[in-house]
Each structure stands twice: as structure tokens, then as C-alpha cells.
Short mmCIF file of C-alpha atoms in Angstrom, two decimals:
data_model
loop_
_atom_site.label_atom_id
_atom_site.label_comp_id
_atom_site.label_asym_id
_atom_site.label_seq_id
_atom_site.Cartn_x
_atom_site.Cartn_y
_atom_site.Cartn_z
CA MET B 1 -15.23 -3.19 16.79
CA SER B 2 -13.88 -7.11 18.23
CA GLY B 3 -15.77 -8.49 20.46
CA GLN B 4 -19.51 -10.43 19.36
CA THR B 5 -22.06 -7.81 20.87
CA VAL B 6 -22.85 -4.74 18.58
CA THR B 7 -22.21 -1.40 21.34
CA ILE B 8 -22.26 2.46 20.41
CA PRO B 9 -18.54 3.60 20.95
CA ASP B 10 -17.13 5.44 23.25
CA ASP B 11 -15.00 8.49 24.10
CA ARG B 12 -11.90 5.61 24.29
CA ALA B 13 -12.69 3.64 21.02
CA PHE B 14 -12.99 7.80 19.02
CA ALA B 15 -9.09 8.47 20.42
CA SER B 16 -8.26 5.40 18.93
CA PHE B 17 -8.99 5.44 16.12
CA LYS B 18 -7.63 9.11 15.72
CA ALA B 19 -4.49 7.12 16.90
CA GLU B 20 -4.49 5.31 14.17
CA CYS B 21 -5.19 8.56 11.63
CA LEU B 22 -2.53 9.86 12.67
CA CYS B 23 0.16 6.90 12.86
CA ASP B 24 2.71 6.34 10.09
CA GLU B 25 4.18 2.70 11.42
CA GLY B 26 3.43 0.22 10.02
CA TRP B 27 2.07 2.06 6.35
CA SER B 28 3.26 2.00 3.02
CA MET B 29 2.62 5.23 1.22
CA SER B 30 1.61 4.81 -2.35
CA HIS B 31 0.35 8.50 -3.77
CA ASN B 32 1.12 11.89 -2.90
CA LYS B 33 0.35 14.70 -5.23
CA GLY B 34 -1.38 17.63 -5.02
CA GLY B 35 -2.25 17.72 -1.24
CA ILE B 36 -3.58 14.42 -0.87
CA THR B 37 -1.41 11.80 0.14
CA VAL B 38 -2.24 7.63 0.39
CA TRP B 39 -1.20 4.75 2.71
CA THR B 40 -1.75 0.84 2.50
CA GLN B 41 -1.64 -1.84 4.85
CA GLY B 42 -1.53 -4.99 3.66
CA LEU B 43 -3.29 -4.65 0.37
CA GLU B 44 -2.00 -7.19 -1.88
CA GLU B 45 -3.89 -9.07 -4.36
CA GLY B 46 -5.92 -12.20 -3.18
CA LYS B 47 -5.53 -10.81 1.18
CA PRO B 48 -9.68 -10.78 2.37
CA ILE B 49 -8.63 -7.63 4.78
CA HIS B 50 -7.84 -3.84 2.00
CA LYS B 51 -6.93 -1.80 4.63
CA MET B 52 -5.99 2.56 3.07
CA LYS B 53 -5.40 5.87 4.45
CA CYS B 54 -5.93 8.37 2.38
CA ARG B 55 -5.02 12.43 3.64
CA MET B 56 -6.13 15.98 2.15
CA VAL B 57 -5.47 19.56 2.80
CA CYS B 58 -8.55 21.08 1.91
CA LYS B 59 -7.68 24.86 1.00
CA ASP B 60 -10.70 27.18 1.11
CA VAL B 61 -12.95 24.54 3.20
CA SER B 62 -13.83 25.27 7.21
CA ALA B 63 -13.65 21.75 9.52
CA GLU B 64 -16.99 23.13 9.90
CA THR B 65 -18.28 22.32 6.06
CA MET B 66 -16.88 19.07 6.21
CA TYR B 67 -18.51 17.88 8.85
CA ASP B 68 -21.30 18.79 6.93
CA VAL B 69 -20.99 18.15 3.93
CA LEU B 70 -19.90 14.76 5.18
CA HIS B 71 -23.07 13.87 7.53
CA ASP B 72 -25.61 15.01 4.89
CA ILE B 73 -27.10 12.76 2.94
CA GLU B 74 -29.64 14.49 0.52
CA TYR B 75 -26.21 16.76 -0.81
CA ARG B 76 -24.27 13.13 -0.63
CA LYS B 77 -26.88 12.36 -3.97
CA LYS B 78 -26.11 15.26 -5.52
CA TRP B 79 -21.72 14.31 -5.48
CA ASP B 80 -21.38 11.23 -4.98
CA THR B 81 -21.64 9.37 -8.35
CA ASN B 82 -20.40 5.92 -7.25
CA VAL B 83 -23.23 6.07 -4.98
CA ILE B 84 -26.57 3.79 -5.99
CA GLU B 85 -28.71 4.31 -3.21
CA THR B 86 -28.26 5.83 0.78
CA PHE B 87 -30.63 6.06 3.33
CA ASP B 88 -30.81 6.50 7.17
CA ILE B 89 -32.73 3.15 8.51
CA GLY B 90 -32.79 5.00 12.37
CA LYS B 91 -31.42 6.61 15.36
CA LEU B 92 -29.89 4.82 18.17
CA THR B 93 -28.36 7.75 20.95
CA VAL B 94 -28.29 11.51 20.30
CA ASN B 95 -24.89 10.66 18.27
CA ALA B 96 -25.05 7.13 16.69
CA ASP B 97 -27.59 6.01 13.69
CA VAL B 98 -27.88 3.16 11.21
CA GLY B 99 -28.13 3.46 7.68
CA TYR B 100 -27.26 1.50 4.61
CA TYR B 101 -25.47 2.51 1.20
CA SER B 102 -24.65 0.73 -2.34
CA TRP B 103 -22.43 1.64 -4.13
CA LYS B 104 -20.09 1.26 -7.57
CA CYS B 105 -17.84 -0.41 -8.52
CA PRO B 106 -15.93 -0.62 -11.11
CA SER B 107 -16.42 -2.78 -14.58
CA PRO B 108 -17.12 -5.83 -14.40
CA LEU B 109 -16.66 -6.46 -11.05
CA ARG B 110 -20.38 -6.57 -9.08
CA ASN B 111 -21.20 -3.11 -7.04
CA ARG B 112 -20.81 -4.57 -3.13
CA ASP B 113 -23.63 -2.63 -0.21
CA VAL B 114 -23.71 -1.98 3.60
CA ILE B 115 -25.10 -1.43 6.28
CA THR B 116 -22.92 -0.10 8.88
CA LEU B 117 -23.14 0.92 12.65
CA ARG B 118 -22.01 5.83 12.34
CA SER B 119 -21.58 7.73 15.51
CA TRP B 120 -19.65 11.02 15.61
CA LEU B 121 -17.98 12.85 17.64
CA ALA B 122 -16.77 17.26 17.82
CA MET B 123 -14.25 16.98 19.91
CA GLY B 124 -13.37 21.51 19.37
CA LYS B 125 -12.77 22.69 16.51
CA ASP B 126 -11.55 18.49 15.15
CA TYR B 127 -14.80 16.07 14.20
CA ILE B 128 -14.81 12.15 13.56
CA ILE B 129 -17.28 10.20 11.82
CA MET B 130 -16.80 6.29 11.84
CA ASN B 131 -18.70 3.64 11.83
CA TYR B 132 -18.80 -0.13 11.51
CA SER B 133 -20.16 -2.88 9.08
CA VAL B 134 -24.33 -3.86 11.33
CA LYS B 135 -27.16 -6.54 10.45
CA HIS B 136 -30.97 -6.11 10.73
CA ALA B 137 -34.02 -8.51 10.11
CA LYS B 138 -35.23 -5.90 7.86
CA TYR B 139 -31.69 -4.92 6.04
CA PRO B 140 -30.85 -8.37 4.26
CA PRO B 141 -28.08 -9.25 2.04
CA LYS B 142 -29.41 -8.20 -2.50
CA LYS B 143 -29.80 -11.39 -5.33
CA ASP B 144 -27.71 -8.29 -6.63
CA LYS B 145 -24.73 -7.08 -4.81
CA VAL B 146 -22.85 -8.28 -2.63
CA ARG B 147 -23.03 -6.77 0.73
CA ALA B 148 -19.18 -5.83 1.96
CA VAL B 149 -18.25 -5.59 5.68
CA SER B 150 -17.09 -2.24 6.99
CA ILE B 151 -14.20 -3.99 10.14
CA GLN B 152 -14.16 0.17 10.86
CA THR B 153 -14.11 3.34 8.30
CA GLY B 154 -14.31 6.31 8.95
CA TYR B 155 -12.86 10.79 8.08
CA MET B 156 -11.31 12.18 11.31
CA ILE B 157 -11.68 16.63 9.81
CA GLN B 158 -9.17 18.71 11.85
CA ASP B 159 -8.75 22.36 11.98
CA GLN B 160 -6.16 24.51 10.38
CA GLY B 161 -6.79 27.18 12.36
CA PRO B 162 -7.63 31.07 11.07
CA THR B 163 -6.68 30.60 7.59
CA ASN B 164 -9.66 28.63 6.59
CA HIS B 165 -8.93 25.28 5.68
CA CYS B 166 -8.58 21.79 7.26
CA THR B 167 -7.08 18.23 6.75
CA LEU B 168 -9.44 15.12 6.37
CA THR B 169 -8.29 11.28 6.68
CA TYR B 170 -9.93 8.66 5.72
CA LEU B 171 -9.57 5.57 7.56
CA ALA B 172 -10.93 2.42 5.78
CA GLN B 173 -10.49 -0.85 6.86
CA VAL B 174 -13.18 -2.92 4.41
CA ASP B 175 -13.65 -6.67 3.41
CA PRO B 176 -15.34 -6.28 0.21
CA ARG B 177 -15.99 -11.12 0.28
CA GLY B 178 -13.71 -10.95 -3.03
CA SER B 179 -10.96 -12.05 -4.34
CA LEU B 180 -10.10 -8.38 -6.18
CA PRO B 181 -8.09 -8.30 -9.64
CA LYS B 182 -4.79 -6.61 -8.77
CA TRP B 183 -5.73 -3.92 -11.39
CA VAL B 184 -8.10 -3.03 -8.65
CA VAL B 185 -6.10 -2.99 -5.56
CA ASN B 186 -3.36 -0.72 -7.49
CA LYS B 187 -7.20 1.61 -8.92
CA SER B 188 -7.87 1.76 -5.32
CA SER B 189 -4.38 3.59 -4.70
CA HIS B 190 -4.02 4.92 -7.44
CA PHE B 191 -6.75 6.27 -9.30
CA LEU B 192 -9.65 5.73 -7.23
CA ALA B 193 -9.03 7.12 -3.52
CA PRO B 194 -7.57 10.94 -4.99
CA HIS B 195 -10.25 10.77 -7.45
CA ALA B 196 -12.61 10.51 -4.77
CA MET B 197 -11.34 12.95 -1.85
CA LYS B 198 -11.17 16.03 -4.83
CA LYS B 199 -14.56 14.62 -4.96
CA ILE B 200 -15.13 15.74 -1.95
CA ASN B 201 -13.16 18.94 -1.33
CA LYS B 202 -14.86 19.85 -4.92
CA ALA B 203 -18.46 19.77 -2.78
CA CYS B 204 -17.15 21.32 0.24
CA LEU B 205 -16.57 24.54 -2.17
CA LYS B 206 -20.04 23.96 -3.49
CA TYR B 207 -21.84 23.65 -0.48
CA PRO B 208 -23.09 26.68 1.52
CA GLU B 209 -24.21 27.80 -1.85
CA TRP B 210 -26.57 25.01 -2.25
CA LYS B 211 -27.82 24.31 1.35
CA GLN B 212 -29.02 27.85 1.41
CA ARG B 213 -31.49 26.69 -0.95
CA HIS B 214 -32.08 23.17 0.29
CA ASN B 215 -33.74 23.00 4.25
CA PRO B 216 -31.29 25.90 5.90
CA GLY B 217 -31.34 25.41 9.67
CA PHE B 218 -31.62 21.67 9.12
CA LYS B 219 -28.64 19.70 10.64
CA PRO B 220 -29.58 16.97 13.09
CA TRP B 221 -26.38 15.70 13.30
CA LEU B 222 -25.73 19.21 14.49
CA TYR B 223 -28.89 19.66 16.28
CA PRO B 224 -30.53 16.03 17.22
CA GLU B 225 -33.60 17.54 18.47
CA GLN B 226 -34.39 17.47 14.66
CA THR B 227 -34.20 14.35 13.37
CA THR B 228 -36.90 12.61 12.07
CA LEU B 229 -35.22 8.64 12.40
CA PRO B 230 -37.36 6.19 14.23
CA SER B 231 -35.89 4.80 17.40
CA ILE B 232 -34.82 1.12 17.34
CA PRO B 233 -32.77 -0.07 20.62
CA LEU B 234 -29.86 -2.18 20.02
CA SER B 235 -30.92 -5.62 20.16
CA GLU B 236 -32.37 -5.89 16.49
CA LEU B 237 -28.63 -5.60 15.51
CA SER B 238 -26.58 -8.00 15.35
CA ILE B 239 -22.48 -8.02 14.24
CA GLN B 240 -22.22 -8.70 10.56
CA HIS B 241 -19.86 -11.13 10.18
CA ALA B 242 -17.39 -11.87 6.79
CA GLU B 243 -18.01 -15.48 7.10
CA SER B 244 -21.35 -15.33 7.05
CA LEU B 245 -21.26 -13.56 3.47
CA GLU B 246 -21.04 -15.11 0.01
CA ASN B 247 -17.22 -14.11 -1.63
CA ILE B 248 -16.82 -14.75 -4.50
CA ASP B 249 -13.28 -14.37 -6.95
CA GLU B 250 -13.48 -11.90 -9.58
CA SER B 251 -9.59 -12.33 -9.07
CA SER B 252 -9.91 -12.71 -13.09
CA LEU B 253 -11.63 -10.44 -14.85
CA ALA B 254 -10.21 -7.99 -17.16
CA GLU B 255 -10.65 -4.60 -16.57
CA ILE B 256 -13.22 -2.87 -18.80
CA GLN B 257 -11.68 0.36 -19.67
CA GLU B 258 -15.31 3.49 -19.50
CA ARG B 259 -15.65 7.72 -19.87
CA GLU B 260 -14.55 8.34 -16.03
CA ASP B 261 -15.82 11.66 -14.62
CA SER B 262 -13.52 15.04 -14.67
CA ASP B 263 -12.80 16.49 -11.40
#
């Protein structure tokens, strides 16, 4: 999001995000296997902004189920093995909130976290969830993590008709606040992103059964009257400028081989 003040995305912002998800111009394909395609843009060693787009065809998963899985914070803690901590801070409107998310980075890099303003919109049987970084005085950067910046990140879910499958597009424009080594850049597009998409697909297949046992009627992203989050005013938030955060040089760090999670 551009500008100096925090704003809640309007219909034009969602339309712009959808257009970028669908546009192939200016993107370089780096992975195309097993129904998952990854493109990158400006992903070069030493460049601060990392831009990536992934698309996956999900068989036997409806757009509605995918939308629920990406929203359900309690279920994310079950399937997202990269998550360290995630929680909602407060609501802004019926389709916008603020939350915290921290995640594990490949060793020996320092782990990252973000505070984001997230908004969502259902457009017929298609859905968009997107976010950008904000600052909140009660949640400053932590000493043991690097505060990254989401310039704009999100998902677009497209219903693929009566065959009960959907297409998921993930678009990320992030400043990781650090000079990353080339192996991280390569690993992100060739392994980490496809692996993450597979995990989402697998999580979707298991979600209906899990949800039946865990508060099945509770879906505040669909029924905003169910939310228990406190309302927070926009005045408590400000734009998170990357220049004001710590910037570290990890470009010389060598990769540490770790046991990868099985699919």
C-alpha cells in the first residue's frame, strides 16, 4: 500500500490485487511441476524487495474450504509448521483486522515477524485475502526476531465450477530487512514456496473433519457478528516504513542442512 496514512483497502485495491495475480507480464517462471507454478520478479541477491507469485490447482478442494482454511487461525497452528506465534490484535471493520505473525527462517538466518492489516472480500465464488505491514505501539520489534515488511501480500482463490476444485494464487511483495544469501533466494522459489502450497492443499483436505470437532459453527470471517476481537481505531496504527527497521547482512551465511518435513 502506498501513501503515509493507514487506510482500509477499497474495491479498487482488491481489483488491483486480482489483476496483478492474473498478469503474467514482467514475471519469470522459476518452477512448474505437479500443478504448482512459481514466478519471481526482481528476486536478485542484494535486492531488498522480494516479489513472488505461486499458483496451484487444488483438486477435491472447494473455494469455500480453501477460504476457511486460510482464515482459521486456530487451524493454522496445527498445519503451518513454519509458524512460531500468530494471533489477532483487533478488528477494524467487518472485513479488516490487525494481527501478528512470526515464522521460522532457514537456518542459520534469524527468524522474522510482521504486524499486518489484513482485509478480505468474497466476489461471487472467488475470494481475496490480502495484507500490508503496519505499526502498533503495543507491538514493537522483538530483540530475537527481524521485523519484516509486507508491502502487499495475499491470496486469491478462484472457484473452478462444479468439479469441487479451485485455483489458489499467492502473491507476495516483501522486504525481509536483510541482505539474503543467494541460496535462500533460490530455495524460496524452487522448494519453500511449492512446499508451502502443498501443505495448504493437504490442510484443506483434512479441514472439514477437523472443523467438525472444533467449534464447527464459529467462522467470524463469514459471520462478523461472531467476532470477539476488540475494536481498534485506525489512529492507533501507522505505516511500517522499512527504512525505520533494523537491516541486517546475512548474505555470507552458509546453508545448514535440515531434515525437511514430509509432504
